[in-house]
Short mmCIF file of C-alpha atoms in Angstrom, two decimals:
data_model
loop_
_atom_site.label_atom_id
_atom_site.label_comp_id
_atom_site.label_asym_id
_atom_site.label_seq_id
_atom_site.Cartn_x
_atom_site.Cartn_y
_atom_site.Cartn_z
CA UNK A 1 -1.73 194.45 9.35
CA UNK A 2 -2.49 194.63 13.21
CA UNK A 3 0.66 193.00 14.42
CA UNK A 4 2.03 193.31 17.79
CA UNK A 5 5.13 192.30 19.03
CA UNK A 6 6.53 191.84 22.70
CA UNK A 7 10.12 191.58 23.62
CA UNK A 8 11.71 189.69 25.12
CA UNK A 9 9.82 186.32 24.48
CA UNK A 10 11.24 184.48 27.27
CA UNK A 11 13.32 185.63 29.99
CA UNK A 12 14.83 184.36 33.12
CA UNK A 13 15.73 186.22 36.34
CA UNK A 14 16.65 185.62 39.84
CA UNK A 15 14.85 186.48 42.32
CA UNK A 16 14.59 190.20 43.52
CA UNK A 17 15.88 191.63 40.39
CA UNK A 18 13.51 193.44 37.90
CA UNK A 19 12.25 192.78 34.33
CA UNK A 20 10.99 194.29 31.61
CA UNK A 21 9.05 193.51 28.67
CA UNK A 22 8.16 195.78 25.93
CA UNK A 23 4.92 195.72 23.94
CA UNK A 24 4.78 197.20 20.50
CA UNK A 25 2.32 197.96 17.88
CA UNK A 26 4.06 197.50 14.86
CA UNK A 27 1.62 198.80 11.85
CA UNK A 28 -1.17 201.12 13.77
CA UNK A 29 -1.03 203.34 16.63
CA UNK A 30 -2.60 202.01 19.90
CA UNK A 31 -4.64 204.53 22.28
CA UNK A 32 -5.03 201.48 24.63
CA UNK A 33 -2.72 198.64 25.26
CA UNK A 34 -3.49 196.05 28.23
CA UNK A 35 -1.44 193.71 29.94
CA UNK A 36 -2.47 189.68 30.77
CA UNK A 37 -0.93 187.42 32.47
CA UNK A 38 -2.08 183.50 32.00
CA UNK A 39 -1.22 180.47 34.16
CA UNK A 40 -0.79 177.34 32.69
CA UNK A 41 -4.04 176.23 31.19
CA UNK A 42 -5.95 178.53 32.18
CA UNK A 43 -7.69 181.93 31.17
CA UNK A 44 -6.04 185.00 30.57
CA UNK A 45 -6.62 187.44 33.58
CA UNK A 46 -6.60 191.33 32.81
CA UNK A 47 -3.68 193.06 35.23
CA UNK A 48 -4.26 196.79 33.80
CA UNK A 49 -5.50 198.75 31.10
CA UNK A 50 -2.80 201.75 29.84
CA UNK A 51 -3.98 204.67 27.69
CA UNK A 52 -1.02 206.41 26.13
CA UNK A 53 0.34 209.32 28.13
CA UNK A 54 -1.72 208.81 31.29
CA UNK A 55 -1.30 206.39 34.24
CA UNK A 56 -2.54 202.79 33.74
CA UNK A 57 -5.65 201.70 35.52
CA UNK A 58 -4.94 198.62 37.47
CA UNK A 59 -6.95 195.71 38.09
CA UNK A 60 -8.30 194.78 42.28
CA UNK A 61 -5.73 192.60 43.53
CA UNK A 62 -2.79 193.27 40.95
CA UNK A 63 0.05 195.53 42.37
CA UNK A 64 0.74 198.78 41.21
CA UNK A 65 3.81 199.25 42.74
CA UNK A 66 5.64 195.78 41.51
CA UNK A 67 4.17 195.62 37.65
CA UNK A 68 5.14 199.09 36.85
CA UNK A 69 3.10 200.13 33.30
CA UNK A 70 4.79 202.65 31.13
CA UNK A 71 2.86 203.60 28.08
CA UNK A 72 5.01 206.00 26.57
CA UNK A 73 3.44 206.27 22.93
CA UNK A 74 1.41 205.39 20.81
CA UNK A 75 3.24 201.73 19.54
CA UNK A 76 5.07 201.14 23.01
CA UNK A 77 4.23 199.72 26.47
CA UNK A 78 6.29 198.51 28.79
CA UNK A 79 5.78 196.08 32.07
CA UNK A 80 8.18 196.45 34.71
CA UNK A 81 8.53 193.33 37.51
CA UNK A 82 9.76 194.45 39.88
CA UNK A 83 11.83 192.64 42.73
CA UNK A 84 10.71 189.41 41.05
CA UNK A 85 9.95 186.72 43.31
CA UNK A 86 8.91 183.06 42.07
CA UNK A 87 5.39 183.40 41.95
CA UNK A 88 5.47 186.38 39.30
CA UNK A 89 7.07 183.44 36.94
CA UNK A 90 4.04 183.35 34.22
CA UNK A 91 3.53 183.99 30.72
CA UNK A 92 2.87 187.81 30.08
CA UNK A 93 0.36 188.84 27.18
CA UNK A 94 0.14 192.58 25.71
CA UNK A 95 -2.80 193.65 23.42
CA UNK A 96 -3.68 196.30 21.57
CA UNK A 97 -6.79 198.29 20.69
CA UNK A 98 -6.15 200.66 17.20
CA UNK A 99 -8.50 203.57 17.95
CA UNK A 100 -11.28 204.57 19.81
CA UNK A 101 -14.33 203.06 18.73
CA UNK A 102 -12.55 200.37 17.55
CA UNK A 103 -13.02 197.21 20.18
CA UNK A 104 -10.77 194.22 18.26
CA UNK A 105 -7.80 193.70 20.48
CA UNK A 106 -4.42 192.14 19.15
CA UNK A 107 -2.52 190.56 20.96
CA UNK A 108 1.10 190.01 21.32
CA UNK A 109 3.01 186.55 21.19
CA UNK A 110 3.61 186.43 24.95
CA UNK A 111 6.70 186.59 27.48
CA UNK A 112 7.75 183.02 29.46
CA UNK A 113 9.07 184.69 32.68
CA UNK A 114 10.98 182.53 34.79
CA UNK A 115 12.19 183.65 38.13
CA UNK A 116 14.79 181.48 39.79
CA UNK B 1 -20.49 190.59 37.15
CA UNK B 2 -20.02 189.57 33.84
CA UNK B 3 -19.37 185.96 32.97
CA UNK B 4 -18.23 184.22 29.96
CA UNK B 5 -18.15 180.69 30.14
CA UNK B 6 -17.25 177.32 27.80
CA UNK B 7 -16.56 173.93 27.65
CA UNK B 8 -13.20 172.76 28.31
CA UNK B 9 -12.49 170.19 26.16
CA UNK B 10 -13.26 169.15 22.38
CA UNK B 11 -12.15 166.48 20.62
CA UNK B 12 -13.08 165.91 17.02
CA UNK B 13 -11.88 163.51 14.39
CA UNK B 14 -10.25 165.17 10.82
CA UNK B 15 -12.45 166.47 8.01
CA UNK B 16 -15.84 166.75 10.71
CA UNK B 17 -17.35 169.38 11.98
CA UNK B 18 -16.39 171.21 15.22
CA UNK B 19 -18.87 172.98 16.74
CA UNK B 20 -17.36 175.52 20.55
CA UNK B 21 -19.78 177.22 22.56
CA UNK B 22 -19.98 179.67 24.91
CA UNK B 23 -22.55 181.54 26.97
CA UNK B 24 -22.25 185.41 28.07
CA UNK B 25 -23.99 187.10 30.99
CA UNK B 26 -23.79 190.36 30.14
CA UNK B 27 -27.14 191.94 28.11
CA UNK B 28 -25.03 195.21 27.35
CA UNK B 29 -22.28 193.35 25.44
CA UNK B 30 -21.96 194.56 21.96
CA UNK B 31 -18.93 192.49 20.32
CA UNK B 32 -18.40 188.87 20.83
CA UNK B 33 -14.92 187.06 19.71
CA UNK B 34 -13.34 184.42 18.77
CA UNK B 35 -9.68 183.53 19.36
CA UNK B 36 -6.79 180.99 18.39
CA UNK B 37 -4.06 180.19 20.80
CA UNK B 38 -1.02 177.26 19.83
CA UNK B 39 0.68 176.33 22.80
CA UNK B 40 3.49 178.68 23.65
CA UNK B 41 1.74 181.96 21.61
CA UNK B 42 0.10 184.92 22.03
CA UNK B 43 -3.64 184.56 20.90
CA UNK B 44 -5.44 185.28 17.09
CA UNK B 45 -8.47 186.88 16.47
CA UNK B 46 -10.20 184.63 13.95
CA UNK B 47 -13.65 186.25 13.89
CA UNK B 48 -15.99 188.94 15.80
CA UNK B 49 -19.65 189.23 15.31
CA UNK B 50 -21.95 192.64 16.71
CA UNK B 51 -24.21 191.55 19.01
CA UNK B 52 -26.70 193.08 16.04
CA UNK B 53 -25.95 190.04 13.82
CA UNK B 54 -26.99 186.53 14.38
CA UNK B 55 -24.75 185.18 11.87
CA UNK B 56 -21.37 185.18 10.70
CA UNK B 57 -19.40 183.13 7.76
CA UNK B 58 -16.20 183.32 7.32
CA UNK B 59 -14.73 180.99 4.96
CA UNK B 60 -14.39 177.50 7.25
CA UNK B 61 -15.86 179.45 10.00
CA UNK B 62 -19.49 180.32 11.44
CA UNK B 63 -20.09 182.16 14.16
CA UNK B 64 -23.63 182.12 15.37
CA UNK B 65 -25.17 184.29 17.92
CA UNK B 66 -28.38 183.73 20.30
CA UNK B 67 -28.60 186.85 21.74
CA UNK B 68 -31.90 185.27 23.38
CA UNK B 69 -30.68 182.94 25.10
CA UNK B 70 -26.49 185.00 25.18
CA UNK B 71 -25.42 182.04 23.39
CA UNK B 72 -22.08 182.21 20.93
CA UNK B 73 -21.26 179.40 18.92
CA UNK B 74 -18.33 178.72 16.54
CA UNK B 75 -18.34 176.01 13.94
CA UNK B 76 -15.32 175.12 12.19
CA UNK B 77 -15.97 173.37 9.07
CA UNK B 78 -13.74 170.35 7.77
CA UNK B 79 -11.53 170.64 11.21
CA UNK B 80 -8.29 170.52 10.22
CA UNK B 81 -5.35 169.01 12.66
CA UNK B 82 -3.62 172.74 12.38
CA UNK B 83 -6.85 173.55 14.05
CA UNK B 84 -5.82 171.35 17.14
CA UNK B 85 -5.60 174.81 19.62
CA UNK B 86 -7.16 176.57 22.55
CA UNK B 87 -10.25 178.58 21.74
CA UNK B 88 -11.22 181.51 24.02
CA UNK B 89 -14.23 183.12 23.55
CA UNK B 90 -14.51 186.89 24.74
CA UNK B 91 -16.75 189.87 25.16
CA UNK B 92 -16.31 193.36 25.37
CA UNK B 93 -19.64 196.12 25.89
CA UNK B 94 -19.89 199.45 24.52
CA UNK B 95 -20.32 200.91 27.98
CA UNK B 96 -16.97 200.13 29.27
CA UNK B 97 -14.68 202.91 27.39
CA UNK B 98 -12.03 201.11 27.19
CA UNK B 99 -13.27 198.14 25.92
CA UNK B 100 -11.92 195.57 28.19
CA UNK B 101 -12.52 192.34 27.08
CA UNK B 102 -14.38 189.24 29.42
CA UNK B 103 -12.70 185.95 28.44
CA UNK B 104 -13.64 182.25 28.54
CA UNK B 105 -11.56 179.65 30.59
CA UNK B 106 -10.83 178.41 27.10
CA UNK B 107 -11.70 175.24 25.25
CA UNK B 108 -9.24 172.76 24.07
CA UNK B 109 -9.56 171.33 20.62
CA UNK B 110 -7.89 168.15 19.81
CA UNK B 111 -8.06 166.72 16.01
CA UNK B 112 -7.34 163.22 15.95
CA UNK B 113 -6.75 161.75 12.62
#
């Protein structure tokens, strides 16, 4: 149980074009999901908390505007780069929390985004 | 603010003990967790412990808690080299409603046989 899956895994772009990437809980239904991102050996660093059907709460420094955060139901959330440049290239991590009350997060498998 | 913090680097020879630590800042949090990242992967939950408890067994693994001293510790009992990985630490506190997790920078086990 608990799984969550992110699609696409990898992806490459060029630069100024957008991406997606789609987070999904696959066997419970997610009130919060949150999106990571993680440099190469390093940490993972929040970018925003979503609660399904209201607008996701962004983290200082990360840019609402260019990672747009769609959390449309209750198994899906979506990240949106937008206008990628080279410097968004990093590996993208969803989680998800079941229920309220409930802290465990799971976490996705990650997205290797490349912008060229 | 908060501050989770570990060693970097482990490395431990196959069938010993491996013993990660980690130190919190935080005297509201409430859960404290371990997780499993392989290169190239998302990351797995491999234990939690309330910041009630001071111990936790879980098959090969023990989680012990100082909450003294906001010490975590996780021991991993005949280390295995499928248990050559990053482990992060984390912490989340009931008084953030979301439950946003603190992370570790992450320390790297390496098994040598």
């Amino acid at each position: 149980g608990a799984v969550v899956s992110q699609h696409p895994s990898w992806v490459i772009c060029k630069s100024g074009t957008s991406v997606k990437i789609e987070c999904r809980s696959l066997d419970f239904q997610a009130t919060t999901m949150f999106w990571y991102r993680q440099f190469p050996k390093q940490s993972l660093m929040l970018m925003a908390t979503s609660n399904e059907g209201s607008k996701a709460t962004y983290e200082q420094g990360v840019e609402k505007d260019k990672f747009l955060i769609n959390h449309a139901s209750l198994t899906l959330s979506t990240l949106t780069v937008t206008s990628a440049h080279p410097e968004d290239s990093s590996f993208y991590i969803c989680s998800a929390r079941e229920l309220a009350g409930r802290y465990e997060q799971y976490f996705g498998p990650g997205t290797r985004l490349t912008v060229t | 603010g908060e501050d989770v913090e570990q060693s970097l680097f482990l490395s431990v020879r196959e069938g010993d003990s491996s013993v990660i630590n980690c130190t919190y800042t935080d005297s509201s949090s409430t859960y404290l967790y371990w997780y499993k990242q392989e290169p190239g992967a998302g990351l797995q939950l491999l234990t939690y412990i309330f910041s009630n408890m001071d111990m936790k067994q879980d098959q090969r693994l023990t989680v012990l808690l100082n909450k003294k001293d906001k010490h975590l510790s996780l021991r991993i009992a005949d280390t295995q080299t499928g248990d050559s990985a990053i482990y992060f630490c984390a912490e989340s506190s009931s008084t953030d409603s979301w439950g946003k997790f603190q992370f570790g920078a992450g320390t790297q086990v390496v098994v040598t046989p």
